[in-house]
Amino acid sequence: MAPRTQRTRGARGARGTRRTVVAAAALAVLAAATATGCGAADMTKQASPYADAAGTKTVTLSVQSWVGARANTAVAKYLLERELGYRVDTVQVDEVPAWDALSQGRVDAIMEDWGHPEQEKRYVQDKKTIASGGDLGVTGHIGWWVPKYFADAHPDVLDWRNLNKYASQLRSPESGGKGQLLDGSPSYVTNDKALVKNLGLDYKVVFAGSEAAQITQIQQSAKEKKPFLTYWYEPQWLFNEVPMVEVKLPAYTQECADKGTADPATVNCAYPTTQLKKFLNADFTRKGGKAARFLKNFQWSKEDQNAVAQMIAEDKLSADEAAKRWVEENPDVWMKWLP
């Protein structure tokens, strides 16, 4: 999804030249945000200090918590600042609240959406406060995965109907007497509790708390060659380090999806494969100039995203440094995005 774990700025006048001094009040808000130790402000508590700042050439990007989404935003931010001369602010918002923020004008763009049909109907089709920003160029898929070494030893584990056979080997202190299905952040879109119940599986969904914590658990299990069953998703750089194989769930159907939209507790089929998309605030689309055109043009591959994500998550580079390295090595990709 995204994991998953996914704003705009109301009416705005013509954008002037880049402003070098920000009002003291805005700086105070920014200082309060960064003092928390987080890399992005929490939009559930405040708006961007640069939102609607008169006369500034600014862009505010929503960034979701998973590292693939952070990779998109890092590269977009770097190029908007270095190549187009914008001030860029990033704020972290969970998937569904990000749509509200985008509609209200508190952020300009969501760079990676895994599919929210209810929000898309409300804001894109009905209210027309959000506009499509086009495809990201990356195909996303959520599923259940086991490590390849476990699948090689027990090939039948790859059929969901055999999962109960292995529940005793997949227990954890957190799952009690049941097998553990490891999930990441409770904020991510997940059907796992419904799937466990509706498929009659002797498992308990256990949340690691975040993508980073989930990665740590997967890495530790792999290091010790322990079996595990986890909610996971593509694209994700961790597959380069820990090979995993997907467990086949009941086939995804539109009927299942429609029932699940009406009542999520009824879901009993696999997750869909999704063409990941970008969304822009409708007002920003009309008035955002080169920045809006650049974000619409932004399109890269799974390999590009994974390369930046791995530099951030595994190599511990800052988002700006990871973006800088990728930009220096891939001018043939990003130069096509410039308006």
CSV table of N, CA, C and O in Angstrom, one decimal, residues 89-173:
chain,number,residue,atom,x,y,z
A,89,ASP,N,7.3,23.2,0.5
A,89,ASP,CA,7.0,22.7,1.9
A,89,ASP,C,6.4,21.3,1.8
A,89,ASP,O,5.6,21.1,0.8
A,90,THR,N,6.7,20.4,2.7
A,90,THR,CA,6.1,19.1,2.7
A,90,THR,C,5.4,18.9,4.0
A,90,THR,O,6.0,19.3,5.1
A,91,VAL,N,4.3,18.3,4.0
A,91,VAL,CA,3.6,18.0,5.3
A,91,VAL,C,3.0,16.6,5.2
A,91,VAL,O,2.6,16.1,4.2
A,92,GLN,N,3.1,15.9,6.4
A,92,GLN,CA,2.7,14.5,6.4
A,92,GLN,C,1.3,14.4,6.8
A,92,GLN,O,0.9,14.9,7.8
A,93,VAL,N,0.5,13.7,6.0
A,93,VAL,CA,-0.9,13.5,6.3
A,93,VAL,C,-1.3,12.0,6.0
A,93,VAL,O,-0.8,11.5,5.0
A,94,ASP,N,-2.1,11.4,6.8
A,94,ASP,CA,-2.6,10.1,6.5
A,94,ASP,C,-3.4,10.1,5.2
A,94,ASP,O,-3.8,11.1,4.7
A,95,GLU,N,-3.6,8.9,4.6
A,95,GLU,CA,-4.1,8.7,3.3
A,95,GLU,C,-5.5,9.5,3.1
A,95,GLU,O,-5.6,10.3,2.2
A,96,VAL,N,-6.5,9.2,3.9
A,96,VAL,CA,-7.8,9.8,3.7
A,96,VAL,C,-7.8,11.3,4.1
A,96,VAL,O,-8.3,12.1,3.3
A,97,PRO,N,-7.3,11.7,5.2
A,97,PRO,CA,-7.2,13.1,5.5
A,97,PRO,C,-6.5,13.9,4.5
A,97,PRO,O,-6.8,15.1,4.3
A,98,ALA,N,-5.5,13.3,3.8
A,98,ALA,CA,-4.8,14.1,2.7
A,98,ALA,C,-5.8,14.6,1.6
A,98,ALA,O,-5.6,15.6,1.1
A,99,TRP,N,-6.8,13.8,1.3
A,99,TRP,CA,-7.8,14.2,0.3
A,99,TRP,C,-8.5,15.4,0.8
A,99,TRP,O,-8.8,16.4,0.1
A,100,ASP,N,-8.9,15.4,2.1
A,100,ASP,CA,-9.6,16.6,2.7
A,100,ASP,C,-8.7,17.8,2.6
A,100,ASP,O,-9.2,18.9,2.2
A,101,ALA,N,-7.4,17.7,3.0
A,101,ALA,CA,-6.5,18.8,2.9
A,101,ALA,C,-6.3,19.3,1.5
A,101,ALA,O,-6.2,20.5,1.3
A,102,LEU,N,-6.2,18.4,0.6
A,102,LEU,CA,-6.1,18.8,-0.8
A,102,LEU,C,-7.3,19.5,-1.3
A,102,LEU,O,-7.1,20.6,-2.0
A,103,SER,N,-8.5,19.1,-1.0
A,103,SER,CA,-9.7,19.7,-1.4
A,103,SER,C,-9.8,21.1,-0.8
A,103,SER,O,-10.2,22.1,-1.5
A,104,GLN,N,-9.3,21.3,0.4
A,104,GLN,CA,-9.5,22.6,1.2
A,104,GLN,C,-8.4,23.6,0.8
A,104,GLN,O,-8.4,24.7,1.3
A,105,GLY,N,-7.4,23.2,0.0
A,105,GLY,CA,-6.4,24.1,-0.4
A,105,GLY,C,-5.2,24.2,0.6
A,105,GLY,O,-4.4,25.1,0.5
A,106,ARG,N,-5.1,23.2,1.5
A,106,ARG,CA,-4.0,23.3,2.5
A,106,ARG,C,-2.7,22.7,1.9
A,106,ARG,O,-1.7,22.9,2.5
A,107,VAL,N,-2.9,21.9,0.9
A,107,VAL,CA,-1.7,21.3,0.1
A,107,VAL,C,-2.1,21.4,-1.3
A,107,VAL,O,-3.2,21.5,-1.7
A,108,ASP,N,-1.0,21.3,-2.2
A,108,ASP,CA,-1.2,21.4,-3.6
A,108,ASP,C,-1.3,20.1,-4.3
A,108,ASP,O,-1.9,20.0,-5.4
A,109,ALA,N,-0.6,19.1,-3.8
A,109,ALA,CA,-0.6,17.8,-4.6
A,109,ALA,C,-0.4,16.6,-3.7
A,109,ALA,O,0.3,16.7,-2.6
A,110,ILE,N,-1.0,15.5,-4.1
A,110,ILE,CA,-0.6,14.2,-3.5
A,110,ILE,C,0.1,13.4,-4.6
A,110,ILE,O,-0.4,13.3,-5.8
A,111,MET,N,1.3,13.0,-4.4
A,111,MET,CA,2.2,12.4,-5.4
A,111,MET,C,1.9,10.9,-5.6
A,111,MET,O,2.4,10.4,-6.6
A,112,GLU,N,1.3,10.3,-4.7
A,112,GLU,CA,1.1,8.8,-4.8
A,112,GLU,C,-0.2,8.4,-4.1
A,112,GLU,O,-0.3,8.3,-2.9
A,113,ASP,N,-1.2,8.1,-4.9
A,113,ASP,CA,-2.5,7.6,-4.4
A,113,ASP,C,-2.7,6.1,-4.8
A,113,ASP,O,-2.6,5.8,-6.0
A,114,TRP,N,-3.1,5.3,-3.9
A,114,TRP,CA,-3.3,3.9,-4.1
A,114,TRP,C,-4.8,3.5,-4.4
A,114,TRP,O,-5.1,2.4,-4.5
A,115,GLY,N,-5.6,4.5,-4.6
A,115,GLY,CA,-7.0,4.3,-5.0
A,115,GLY,C,-7.9,4.5,-3.8
A,115,GLY,O,-8.0,3.7,-2.8
A,116,HIS,N,-8.7,5.6,-3.9
A,116,HIS,CA,-9.7,5.9,-2.9
A,116,HIS,C,-11.0,6.4,-3.7
A,116,HIS,O,-11.2,7.6,-3.9
A,117,PRO,N,-11.7,5.4,-4.2
A,117,PRO,CA,-12.9,5.7,-5.1
A,117,PRO,C,-13.9,6.6,-4.4
A,117,PRO,O,-14.5,7.5,-5.1
A,118,GLU,N,-14.1,6.5,-3.1
A,118,GLU,CA,-15.1,7.3,-2.5
A,118,GLU,C,-14.7,8.8,-2.5
A,118,GLU,O,-15.4,9.7,-2.8
A,119,GLN,N,-13.4,9.0,-2.1
A,119,GLN,CA,-12.9,10.4,-2.2
A,119,GLN,C,-12.8,11.0,-3.6
A,119,GLN,O,-13.1,12.1,-3.8
A,120,GLU,N,-12.4,10.1,-4.5
A,120,GLU,CA,-12.3,10.5,-5.9
A,120,GLU,C,-13.7,11.0,-6.4
A,120,GLU,O,-13.8,12.0,-7.1
A,121,LYS,N,-14.7,10.2,-6.1
A,121,LYS,CA,-16.0,10.6,-6.6
A,121,LYS,C,-16.5,11.9,-5.9
A,121,LYS,O,-17.0,12.8,-6.6
A,122,ARG,N,-16.2,12.1,-4.6
A,122,ARG,CA,-16.7,13.3,-3.9
A,122,ARG,C,-16.0,14.5,-4.4
A,122,ARG,O,-16.6,15.5,-4.7
A,123,TYR,N,-14.6,14.4,-4.5
A,123,TYR,CA,-13.9,15.7,-4.7
A,123,TYR,C,-13.5,15.9,-6.2
A,123,TYR,O,-13.5,17.1,-6.6
A,124,VAL,N,-13.3,14.8,-7.0
A,124,VAL,CA,-13.0,15.0,-8.4
A,124,VAL,C,-14.2,15.2,-9.2
A,124,VAL,O,-14.3,16.1,-10.0
A,125,GLN,N,-15.1,14.2,-9.1
A,125,GLN,CA,-16.3,14.2,-9.9
A,125,GLN,C,-17.4,15.1,-9.5
A,125,GLN,O,-18.0,15.9,-10.3
A,126,ASP,N,-17.7,15.1,-8.2
A,126,ASP,CA,-18.8,15.9,-7.7
A,126,ASP,C,-18.5,17.4,-7.4
A,126,ASP,O,-19.0,18.3,-8.0
A,127,LYS,N,-17.6,17.6,-6.4
A,127,LYS,CA,-17.2,18.9,-6.0
A,127,LYS,C,-16.3,19.6,-7.0
A,127,LYS,O,-16.2,20.9,-7.0
A,128,LYS,N,-15.5,18.8,-7.7
A,128,LYS,CA,-14.5,19.4,-8.6
A,128,LYS,C,-13.5,20.3,-8.0
A,128,LYS,O,-13.0,21.2,-8.5
A,129,THR,N,-13.1,20.0,-6.7
A,129,THR,CA,-12.1,20.7,-6.0
A,129,THR,C,-10.7,20.1,-6.1
A,129,THR,O,-9.7,20.7,-5.8
A,130,ILE,N,-10.7,18.9,-6.7
A,130,ILE,CA,-9.4,18.2,-6.9
A,130,ILE,C,-9.4,17.7,-8.4
A,130,ILE,O,-10.5,17.3,-8.9
A,131,ALA,N,-8.3,17.7,-9.0
A,131,ALA,CA,-8.1,17.3,-10.4
A,131,ALA,C,-7.1,16.2,-10.5
A,131,ALA,O,-6.1,16.1,-9.7
A,132,SER,N,-7.2,15.3,-11.5
A,132,SER,CA,-6.3,14.3,-11.7
A,132,SER,C,-4.9,14.9,-12.1
A,132,SER,O,-4.9,15.8,-12.9
A,133,GLY,N,-3.9,14.4,-11.6
A,133,GLY,CA,-2.5,14.8,-12.0
A,133,GLY,C,-1.8,13.8,-12.9
A,133,GLY,O,-0.7,13.9,-13.2
A,134,GLY,N,-2.6,12.7,-13.3
A,134,GLY,CA,-2.0,11.7,-14.2
A,134,GLY,C,-1.4,10.6,-13.4
A,134,GLY,O,-1.3,10.5,-12.2
A,135,ASP,N,-0.9,9.6,-14.2
A,135,ASP,CA,-0.3,8.4,-13.6
A,135,ASP,C,1.1,8.8,-13.1
A,135,ASP,O,1.9,9.6,-13.7
A,136,LEU,N,1.5,8.1,-12.0
A,136,LEU,CA,2.9,8.2,-11.5
A,136,LEU,C,3.9,7.4,-12.3
A,136,LEU,O,5.1,7.7,-12.3
A,137,GLY,N,3.4,6.4,-13.0
A,137,GLY,CA,4.2,5.5,-13.8
A,137,GLY,C,4.6,4.2,-13.1
A,137,GLY,O,5.3,3.4,-13.6
A,138,VAL,N,4.0,4.1,-11.9
A,138,VAL,CA,4.4,2.9,-11.1
A,138,VAL,C,3.1,2.1,-10.8
A,138,VAL,O,2.0,2.7,-10.5
A,139,THR,N,3.1,0.8,-10.9
A,139,THR,CA,2.0,0.0,-10.6
A,139,THR,C,2.1,-0.5,-9.2
A,139,THR,O,3.2,-1.1,-8.8
A,140,GLY,N,1.1,-0.3,-8.4
A,140,GLY,CA,1.1,-0.8,-7.0
A,140,GLY,C,0.3,-2.0,-6.8
A,140,GLY,O,-0.7,-2.2,-7.4
A,141,HIS,N,0.8,-2.9,-5.9
A,141,HIS,CA,0.0,-4.1,-5.5
A,141,HIS,C,0.3,-4.4,-4.1
A,141,HIS,O,1.4,-4.4,-3.6
A,142,ILE,N,-0.8,-4.6,-3.3
A,142,ILE,CA,-0.8,-5.1,-1.9
A,142,ILE,C,-1.1,-6.5,-1.9
A,142,ILE,O,-1.9,-7.0,-2.7
A,143,GLY,N,-0.5,-7.3,-1.0
A,143,GLY,CA,-0.8,-8.7,-0.8
A,143,GLY,C,-0.2,-9.2,0.5
A,143,GLY,O,0.3,-8.5,1.3
A,144,TRP,N,-0.3,-10.5,0.6
A,144,TRP,CA,0.3,-11.2,1.8
A,144,TRP,C,1.5,-12.0,1.2
A,144,TRP,O,1.5,-12.6,0.2
A,145,TRP,N,2.6,-11.9,2.0
A,145,TRP,CA,3.9,-12.4,1.5
A,145,TRP,C,4.6,-13.3,2.6
A,145,TRP,O,4.4,-13.0,3.8
A,146,VAL,N,5.3,-14.3,2.1
A,146,VAL,CA,6.2,-15.0,3.0
A,146,VAL,C,7.6,-15.0,2.4
A,146,VAL,O,7.7,-14.8,1.2
A,147,PRO,N,8.6,-15.2,3.3
A,147,PRO,CA,10.0,-15.2,2.7
A,147,PRO,C,10.2,-16.4,1.8
A,147,PRO,O,9.6,-17.5,1.9
A,148,LYS,N,11.0,-16.2,0.8
A,148,LYS,CA,11.2,-17.2,-0.2
A,148,LYS,C,11.8,-18.5,0.4
A,148,LYS,O,11.4,-19.6,-0.1
A,149,TYR,N,12.6,-18.4,1.4
A,149,TYR,CA,13.2,-19.6,2.0
A,149,TYR,C,12.1,-20.4,2.6
A,149,TYR,O,12.2,-21.7,2.6
A,150,PHE,N,11.0,-19.8,3.1
A,150,PHE,CA,9.9,-20.6,3.7
A,150,PHE,C,9.1,-21.2,2.6
A,150,PHE,O,8.6,-22.3,2.7
A,151,ALA,N,8.8,-20.4,1.6
A,151,ALA,CA,8.0,-20.9,0.4
A,151,ALA,C,8.7,-22.0,-0.3
A,151,ALA,O,8.1,-23.0,-0.7
A,152,ASP,N,10.1,-22.0,-0.4
A,152,ASP,CA,10.8,-23.0,-1.0
A,152,ASP,C,10.7,-24.3,-0.2
A,152,ASP,O,10.6,-25.4,-0.8
A,153,ALA,N,10.7,-24.2,1.1
A,153,ALA,CA,10.6,-25.4,1.9
A,153,ALA,C,9.1,-25.9,2.0
A,153,ALA,O,8.9,-27.1,2.2
A,154,HIS,N,8.2,-25.0,1.9
A,154,HIS,CA,6.7,-25.4,2.0
A,154,HIS,C,5.9,-24.7,0.9
A,154,HIS,O,5.2,-23.8,1.1
A,155,PRO,N,6.0,-25.2,-0.3
A,155,PRO,CA,5.4,-24.6,-1.5
A,155,PRO,C,3.9,-24.4,-1.3
A,155,PRO,O,3.3,-23.4,-1.9
A,156,ASP,N,3.2,-25.3,-0.6
A,156,ASP,CA,1.8,-25.2,-0.5
A,156,ASP,C,1.3,-24.0,0.4
A,156,ASP,O,0.1,-23.7,0.4
A,157,VAL,N,2.2,-23.4,1.1
A,157,VAL,CA,1.9,-22.2,1.9
A,157,VAL,C,1.4,-21.0,1.0
A,157,VAL,O,0.8,-20.1,1.5
A,158,LEU,N,1.7,-21.1,-0.3
A,158,LEU,CA,1.4,-20.0,-1.2
A,158,LEU,C,-0.1,-20.0,-1.6
A,158,LEU,O,-0.5,-19.2,-2.4
A,159,ASP,N,-0.8,-21.0,-1.2
A,159,ASP,CA,-2.3,-21.1,-1.4
A,159,ASP,C,-2.9,-20.8,0.0
A,159,ASP,O,-2.7,-21.4,1.0
A,160,TRP,N,-3.8,-19.7,0.0
A,160,TRP,CA,-4.4,-19.3,1.3
A,160,TRP,C,-5.1,-20.4,2.0
A,160,TRP,O,-5.2,-20.4,3.3
A,161,ARG,N,-5.6,-21.4,1.3
A,161,ARG,CA,-6.4,-22.5,1.9
A,161,ARG,C,-5.5,-23.4,2.7
A,161,ARG,O,-6.0,-24.2,3.5
A,162,ASN,N,-4.2,-23.2,2.6
A,162,ASN,CA,-3.3,-24.0,3.4
A,162,ASN,C,-2.7,-23.3,4.6
A,162,ASN,O,-1.8,-23.8,5.3
A,163,LEU,N,-3.0,-22.0,4.7
A,163,LEU,CA,-2.4,-21.2,5.8
A,163,LEU,C,-2.6,-21.7,7.2
A,163,LEU,O,-1.7,-21.6,8.0
A,164,ASN,N,-3.8,-22.2,7.4
A,164,ASN,CA,-4.1,-22.7,8.8
A,164,ASN,C,-3.1,-23.8,9.2
A,164,ASN,O,-2.8,-24.0,10.4
A,165,LYS,N,-2.7,-24.6,8.2
A,165,LYS,CA,-1.7,-25.7,8.4
A,165,LYS,C,-0.4,-25.1,9.0
A,165,LYS,O,0.3,-25.9,9.8
A,166,TYR,N,-0.1,-23.9,8.8
A,166,TYR,CA,1.2,-23.3,9.2
A,166,TYR,C,1.0,-22.3,10.3
A,166,TYR,O,2.0,-21.6,10.7
A,167,ALA,N,-0.2,-22.1,10.8
A,167,ALA,CA,-0.5,-21.1,11.9
A,167,ALA,C,0.4,-21.3,13.1
A,167,ALA,O,0.9,-20.3,13.7
A,168,SER,N,0.6,-22.6,13.5
A,168,SER,CA,1.4,-22.8,14.7
A,168,SER,C,2.9,-22.4,14.5
A,168,SER,O,3.6,-22.0,15.5
A,169,GLN,N,3.4,-22.4,13.3
A,169,GLN,CA,4.8,-22.0,13.0
A,169,GLN,C,4.9,-20.5,12.9
A,169,GLN,O,6.0,-19.9,12.9
A,170,LEU,N,3.8,-19.8,12.8
A,170,LEU,CA,3.8,-18.3,12.5
A,170,LEU,C,3.2,-17.6,13.7
A,170,LEU,O,2.9,-16.4,13.6
A,171,ARG,N,3.2,-18.2,14.9
A,171,ARG,CA,2.7,-17.5,16.1
A,171,ARG,C,3.8,-16.5,16.6
A,171,ARG,O,5.0,-16.7,16.3
A,172,SER,N,3.3,-15.6,17.4
A,172,SER,CA,4.2,-14.6,18.0
A,172,SER,C,3.6,-14.3,19.4
A,172,SER,O,2.4,-14.6,19.7
A,173,PRO,N,4.4,-13.7,20.3
A,173,PRO,CA,3.8,-13.4,21.6
A,173,PRO,C,2.6,-12.4,21.5
A,173,PRO,O,1.6,-12.5,22.3
